[in-house]
């Protein structure tokens, strides 16, 4: 097969032209970056695990009626997705104080929040993804008020579902980042979940020990990054022990 045309290359993924119009192939790399590209590294096997974990999460979410860009996994590192117009926002949902929220507001990391918080960051490497409000989003036409309502309600539904999904396998969903896009079908437009949901974009702590099972292991030089991602996949029941067909369901923990 002729090499596909590269459409876009980001920090952790590459997008190629898909086989049909309106589709793209999303390739997951092993590259890791943090602190707006100041820290870089390679986590061997990360791309394979994130491809699988994101496939699993997007599939479960679509089963509860959350529209996503995901179509199907193609191989170890690639998935077929629908081409969408990305809304230039990183939507962060938080259940427990951590990371930038703890730093900005002086709330101790690990403090449970009385209710889940949704935050918006403007996607711009140059500006280091600044925190923005709905006023900025509508003023600069990044999204309409109706689109913000839809994004907020999808983000909270995703959070509720994933919080329970991870709790069932002994993991606390501290926070996560998601991105949305506009999917055009003729004159109709729907907001859909795009990008990926994986340990690169979530904070996942072991429910018992609070051990970090996410990208903070890389950010904070804690070691065992690939092993932590593997542990997430294993608990979700998607890391085969004896080959690709040996897939168990989630390991439910009490
Ligand atoms: N996050 C992300 N990409 C970013 C910034 C944040 O995936 O560019 C995720 C991060 O992994 C965490 C959540 O969003 O799960 C909240 O991140 P926070 O604002 O605390 O920023 P950080 O501490 O990562 O700078």
CSV table of C-alpha atoms and ligand atoms in Angstrom, one decimal:
chain,number,residue,atom,x,y,z
A,1,UNK,CA,0.0,0.0,0.0
A,2,UNK,CA,1.3,3.5,-0.8
A,3,UNK,CA,2.4,5.5,2.2
A,4,UNK,CA,-0.4,7.6,3.5
A,5,UNK,CA,-0.2,11.3,3.5
A,6,UNK,CA,0.5,12.9,6.9
A,7,UNK,CA,-2.1,15.4,7.8
A,8,UNK,CA,-0.8,16.5,11.2
A,9,UNK,CA,1.9,15.6,13.7
A,10,UNK,CA,1.4,16.3,17.4
A,11,UNK,CA,3.5,15.5,20.4
A,12,UNK,CA,2.1,12.0,21.0
A,13,UNK,CA,0.2,11.2,17.8
A,14,UNK,CA,0.3,11.5,14.1
A,15,UNK,CA,-2.8,11.8,11.8
A,16,UNK,CA,-2.7,10.4,8.3
A,17,UNK,CA,-5.3,10.6,5.6
A,18,UNK,CA,-7.8,7.8,6.0
A,19,UNK,CA,-9.0,5.3,3.4
A,20,UNK,CA,-12.4,7.1,2.8
A,21,UNK,CA,-13.2,10.8,2.6
A,22,UNK,CA,-14.0,12.1,6.1
A,23,UNK,CA,-11.8,9.6,7.8
A,24,UNK,CA,-8.3,9.8,9.3
A,25,UNK,CA,-5.8,7.3,10.7
A,26,UNK,CA,-4.6,8.2,14.2
A,27,UNK,CA,-1.1,6.7,15.0
A,28,UNK,CA,0.0,6.6,18.6
A,29,UNK,CA,3.7,7.3,19.2
A,30,UNK,CA,5.9,6.4,22.2
A,31,UNK,CA,7.0,10.0,22.6
A,32,UNK,CA,6.2,11.8,25.8
A,33,UNK,CA,6.3,15.5,26.6
A,34,UNK,CA,5.5,17.5,29.7
A,35,UNK,CA,5.6,21.1,30.9
A,36,UNK,CA,4.8,22.5,27.4
A,37,UNK,CA,7.6,20.5,25.7
A,38,UNK,CA,10.3,21.4,28.2
A,39,UNK,CA,10.6,17.7,29.2
A,40,UNK,CA,10.8,15.1,26.5
A,41,UNK,CA,11.3,11.3,26.5
A,42,UNK,CA,10.3,8.0,25.0
A,43,UNK,CA,8.1,5.5,27.0
A,44,UNK,CA,8.6,2.2,25.2
A,45,UNK,CA,5.2,0.6,24.4
A,46,UNK,CA,3.2,3.7,25.5
A,47,UNK,CA,1.6,4.2,22.0
A,48,UNK,CA,0.4,0.6,21.9
A,49,UNK,CA,-1.2,0.8,25.4
A,50,UNK,CA,-2.8,4.2,24.8
A,51,UNK,CA,-4.2,3.0,21.4
A,52,UNK,CA,-5.8,0.1,23.2
A,53,UNK,CA,-7.0,2.0,26.3
A,54,UNK,CA,-8.4,4.9,24.3
A,55,UNK,CA,-10.2,2.4,22.0
A,56,UNK,CA,-11.7,0.7,25.1
A,57,UNK,CA,-12.8,3.9,26.8
A,58,UNK,CA,-14.3,5.5,23.6
A,59,UNK,CA,-16.2,2.2,22.8
A,60,UNK,CA,-17.7,2.0,26.3
A,61,UNK,CA,-18.6,5.7,26.1
A,62,UNK,CA,-20.3,5.3,22.7
A,63,UNK,CA,-22.3,2.4,24.3
A,64,UNK,CA,-23.9,4.9,26.7
A,65,UNK,CA,-24.6,7.4,23.9
A,66,UNK,CA,-21.6,9.7,24.0
A,67,UNK,CA,-20.8,10.4,20.4
A,68,UNK,CA,-17.0,10.0,19.6
A,69,UNK,CA,-14.7,10.3,16.6
A,70,UNK,CA,-13.6,6.6,17.1
A,71,UNK,CA,-14.5,4.1,14.4
A,72,UNK,CA,-12.2,1.1,14.9
A,73,UNK,CA,-8.7,0.0,15.9
A,74,UNK,CA,-6.7,-0.9,12.8
A,75,UNK,CA,-3.6,-2.4,14.5
A,76,UNK,CA,-1.3,-2.1,17.5
A,77,UNK,CA,-0.6,1.6,17.0
A,78,UNK,CA,-3.4,2.9,14.7
A,79,UNK,CA,-7.1,3.6,14.8
A,80,UNK,CA,-9.5,4.8,12.2
A,81,UNK,CA,-11.3,8.0,13.3
A,82,UNK,CA,-13.8,10.4,11.8
A,83,UNK,CA,-12.3,13.7,10.6
A,84,UNK,CA,-13.7,16.5,12.8
A,85,UNK,CA,-13.1,20.2,13.2
A,86,UNK,CA,-11.3,20.4,16.5
A,87,UNK,CA,-12.6,23.0,18.9
A,88,UNK,CA,-9.4,24.7,20.3
A,89,UNK,CA,-10.1,23.9,23.9
A,90,UNK,CA,-8.7,21.4,26.4
A,91,UNK,CA,-11.6,20.6,28.6
A,92,UNK,CA,-10.4,19.4,32.1
A,93,UNK,CA,-12.8,17.7,34.6
A,94,UNK,CA,-11.6,17.4,38.2
A,95,UNK,CA,-12.8,15.3,41.1
A,96,UNK,CA,-9.8,15.7,43.4
A,97,UNK,CA,-7.4,18.6,43.7
A,98,UNK,CA,-4.1,18.0,41.9
A,99,UNK,CA,-1.6,19.5,39.5
A,100,UNK,CA,-2.2,23.1,38.3
A,101,UNK,CA,-5.4,23.5,40.4
A,102,UNK,CA,-3.4,22.7,43.6
A,103,UNK,CA,-0.6,25.0,42.6
A,104,UNK,CA,-2.8,27.9,41.5
A,105,UNK,CA,-5.2,27.9,44.4
A,106,UNK,CA,-3.0,26.3,47.2
A,107,UNK,CA,-5.3,23.4,47.7
A,108,UNK,CA,-3.4,20.3,49.0
A,109,UNK,CA,-3.1,17.6,46.3
A,110,UNK,CA,-5.5,14.8,47.1
A,111,UNK,CA,-8.2,16.9,48.6
A,112,UNK,CA,-11.6,15.7,47.3
A,113,UNK,CA,-13.6,18.4,45.6
A,114,UNK,CA,-17.2,18.9,46.9
A,115,UNK,CA,-18.3,18.8,43.3
A,116,UNK,CA,-16.7,18.1,40.0
A,117,UNK,CA,-15.2,21.1,38.3
A,118,UNK,CA,-15.0,21.7,34.5
A,119,UNK,CA,-12.3,24.0,33.3
A,120,UNK,CA,-11.3,25.2,29.8
A,121,UNK,CA,-7.8,25.9,28.5
A,122,UNK,CA,-7.2,27.5,25.1
A,123,UNK,CA,-5.1,25.1,23.0
A,124,UNK,CA,-2.0,27.1,22.1
A,125,UNK,CA,1.6,25.8,22.6
A,126,UNK,CA,2.8,29.4,22.1
A,127,UNK,CA,0.7,30.7,24.9
A,128,UNK,CA,1.2,27.6,27.1
A,129,UNK,CA,-2.5,26.6,27.0
A,130,UNK,CA,-3.9,29.4,29.2
A,131,UNK,CA,-7.0,28.9,31.4
A,132,UNK,CA,-10.0,30.7,29.8
A,133,UNK,CA,-13.6,31.4,30.8
A,134,UNK,CA,-16.8,31.0,28.7
A,135,UNK,CA,-16.6,34.7,28.1
A,136,UNK,CA,-13.3,34.3,26.2
A,137,UNK,CA,-14.5,31.3,24.3
A,138,UNK,CA,-17.6,33.1,23.0
A,139,UNK,CA,-15.9,36.5,22.5
A,140,UNK,CA,-13.2,35.0,20.3
A,141,UNK,CA,-15.7,32.5,18.6
A,142,UNK,CA,-13.9,29.4,19.6
A,143,UNK,CA,-17.3,27.9,20.4
A,144,UNK,CA,-20.9,29.2,20.6
A,145,UNK,CA,-22.8,29.3,23.9
A,146,UNK,CA,-24.9,26.3,22.7
A,147,UNK,CA,-21.7,24.4,21.9
A,148,UNK,CA,-20.3,25.2,25.3
A,149,UNK,CA,-23.5,23.8,27.0
A,150,UNK,CA,-23.1,20.7,24.9
A,151,UNK,CA,-19.4,20.3,25.8
A,152,UNK,CA,-20.1,20.9,29.5
A,153,UNK,CA,-22.9,18.3,29.6
A,154,UNK,CA,-20.8,15.7,27.6
A,155,UNK,CA,-17.8,16.3,29.8
A,156,UNK,CA,-19.8,15.7,33.0
A,157,UNK,CA,-21.4,12.6,31.6
A,158,UNK,CA,-18.0,11.3,30.5
A,159,UNK,CA,-16.7,12.0,34.0
A,160,UNK,CA,-19.5,10.2,35.8
A,161,UNK,CA,-19.2,7.2,33.6
A,162,UNK,CA,-15.4,7.0,33.8
A,163,UNK,CA,-15.3,7.7,37.5
A,164,UNK,CA,-17.5,4.6,38.0
A,165,UNK,CA,-15.6,2.5,35.4
A,166,UNK,CA,-12.2,3.2,37.1
A,167,UNK,CA,-13.6,2.8,40.6
A,168,UNK,CA,-14.8,-0.7,39.7
A,169,UNK,CA,-11.1,-1.7,39.0
A,170,UNK,CA,-9.6,0.0,42.1
A,171,UNK,CA,-8.6,3.3,40.5
A,172,UNK,CA,-9.5,6.8,41.5
A,173,UNK,CA,-10.1,9.2,38.5
A,174,UNK,CA,-8.6,12.4,40.0
A,175,UNK,CA,-8.9,14.5,36.8
A,176,UNK,CA,-8.7,14.2,33.0
A,177,UNK,CA,-8.5,16.3,29.9
A,178,UNK,CA,-10.6,15.8,26.8
A,179,UNK,CA,-11.1,17.5,23.5
A,180,UNK,CA,-14.2,17.9,21.3
A,181,UNK,CA,-14.7,18.4,17.6
A,182,UNK,CA,-17.5,19.3,15.2
A,183,UNK,CA,-18.6,16.4,13.0
A,184,UNK,CA,-20.3,17.6,9.9
A,185,UNK,CA,-22.8,15.4,8.1
A,186,UNK,CA,-24.3,17.4,5.3
A,187,UNK,CA,-25.6,20.6,6.9
A,188,UNK,CA,-25.9,18.9,10.3
A,189,UNK,CA,-23.3,19.3,12.9
A,190,UNK,CA,-22.7,17.3,16.1
A,191,UNK,CA,-20.2,17.9,18.9
A,192,UNK,CA,-18.3,14.6,19.4
A,193,UNK,CA,-15.5,13.5,21.8
A,194,UNK,CA,-12.2,13.5,19.9
A,195,UNK,CA,-8.4,13.0,20.5
A,196,UNK,CA,-7.7,10.3,23.1
A,197,UNK,CA,-8.5,9.3,26.7
A,198,UNK,CA,-5.6,7.5,28.2
A,199,UNK,CA,-3.1,7.6,31.1
A,200,UNK,CA,-1.4,10.5,29.2
A,201,UNK,CA,-4.5,12.7,29.7
A,202,UNK,CA,-5.9,11.4,33.0
A,203,UNK,CA,-4.7,11.3,36.6
A,204,UNK,CA,-5.3,7.8,37.9
A,205,UNK,CA,-4.5,6.9,41.4
A,206,UNK,CA,-4.7,3.4,43.0
A,207,UNK,CA,-7.7,3.6,45.3
A,208,UNK,CA,-5.9,1.8,48.2
A,209,UNK,CA,-2.3,3.1,48.0
A,210,UNK,CA,-2.8,6.3,46.0
A,211,UNK,CA,0.1,5.1,43.8
A,212,UNK,CA,0.1,7.1,40.5
A,213,UNK,CA,-0.8,5.1,37.4
A,214,UNK,CA,-0.5,7.9,34.9
A,215,UNK,CA,1.8,10.5,33.1
A,216,UNK,CA,2.7,12.1,36.5
A,217,UNK,CA,5.2,9.2,36.8
A,218,UNK,CA,7.0,10.7,33.8
A,219,UNK,CA,6.5,14.4,34.7
A,220,UNK,CA,7.8,13.8,38.3
A,221,UNK,CA,10.5,11.2,37.4
A,222,UNK,CA,8.9,8.5,39.5
A,223,UNK,CA,10.0,5.7,37.1
A,224,UNK,CA,7.9,2.6,36.1
A,225,UNK,CA,5.9,4.7,33.6
A,226,UNK,CA,5.2,1.9,31.1
A,227,UNK,CA,4.5,-0.5,33.9
A,228,UNK,CA,1.9,1.9,35.3
A,229,UNK,CA,0.1,2.2,31.9
A,230,UNK,CA,0.2,-1.6,31.6
A,231,UNK,CA,-1.4,-1.9,35.0
A,232,UNK,CA,-4.3,0.3,34.0
A,233,UNK,CA,-4.8,-1.8,30.8
A,234,UNK,CA,-4.5,-5.0,32.9
A,235,UNK,CA,-7.1,-3.9,35.4
A,236,UNK,CA,-9.5,-2.8,32.6
A,237,UNK,CA,-9.1,-6.4,31.3
A,238,UNK,CA,-7.6,-5.4,28.0
A,239,UNK,CA,-4.0,-6.6,28.4
A,240,UNK,CA,-3.9,-10.1,27.1
A,241,UNK,CA,-1.7,-12.5,29.1
A,242,UNK,CA,-1.6,-15.2,26.4
A,243,UNK,CA,-2.1,-13.5,23.1
A,244,UNK,CA,-4.6,-11.0,21.6
A,245,UNK,CA,-7.5,-13.4,21.8
A,246,UNK,CA,-7.1,-14.0,25.5
A,247,UNK,CA,-9.2,-11.0,26.6
A,248,UNK,CA,-10.8,-11.0,30.0
A,249,UNK,CA,-13.4,-8.6,31.3
A,250,UNK,CA,-12.5,-5.9,33.8
A,251,UNK,CA,-11.0,-7.2,37.1
A,252,UNK,CA,-13.6,-6.1,39.6
A,253,UNK,CA,-12.2,-5.1,42.9
A,254,UNK,CA,-14.0,-4.8,46.2
B,1,LIG,N1,-3.6,17.5,30.8
B,1,LIG,C1,-3.4,17.0,29.5
B,1,LIG,N2,-2.7,17.8,28.6
B,1,LIG,C2,-2.3,19.1,28.9
B,1,LIG,C3,-2.6,19.6,30.2
B,1,LIG,C4,-3.3,18.7,31.1
B,1,LIG,O1,-3.7,15.9,29.2
B,1,LIG,O2,-1.7,19.8,28.1
B,1,LIG,C5,-4.3,16.6,31.8
B,1,LIG,C6,-3.4,16.2,32.9
B,1,LIG,O3,-2.8,14.9,32.6
B,1,LIG,C7,-4.4,16.1,34.0
B,1,LIG,C8,-5.5,17.1,33.7
B,1,LIG,O4,-5.4,17.4,32.4
B,1,LIG,O5,-5.0,14.8,34.1
B,1,LIG,C9,-5.3,18.4,34.5
B,1,LIG,O6,-4.0,18.9,34.4
B,1,LIG,P1,-3.5,20.2,35.1
B,1,LIG,O7,-4.3,21.3,34.7
B,1,LIG,O8,-3.5,19.9,36.6
B,1,LIG,O9,-2.1,20.5,34.5
B,1,LIG,P2,-0.7,19.9,34.8
B,1,LIG,O10,-0.5,19.6,36.2
B,1,LIG,O11,-0.6,18.7,33.9
B,1,LIG,O12,0.2,21.0,34.2
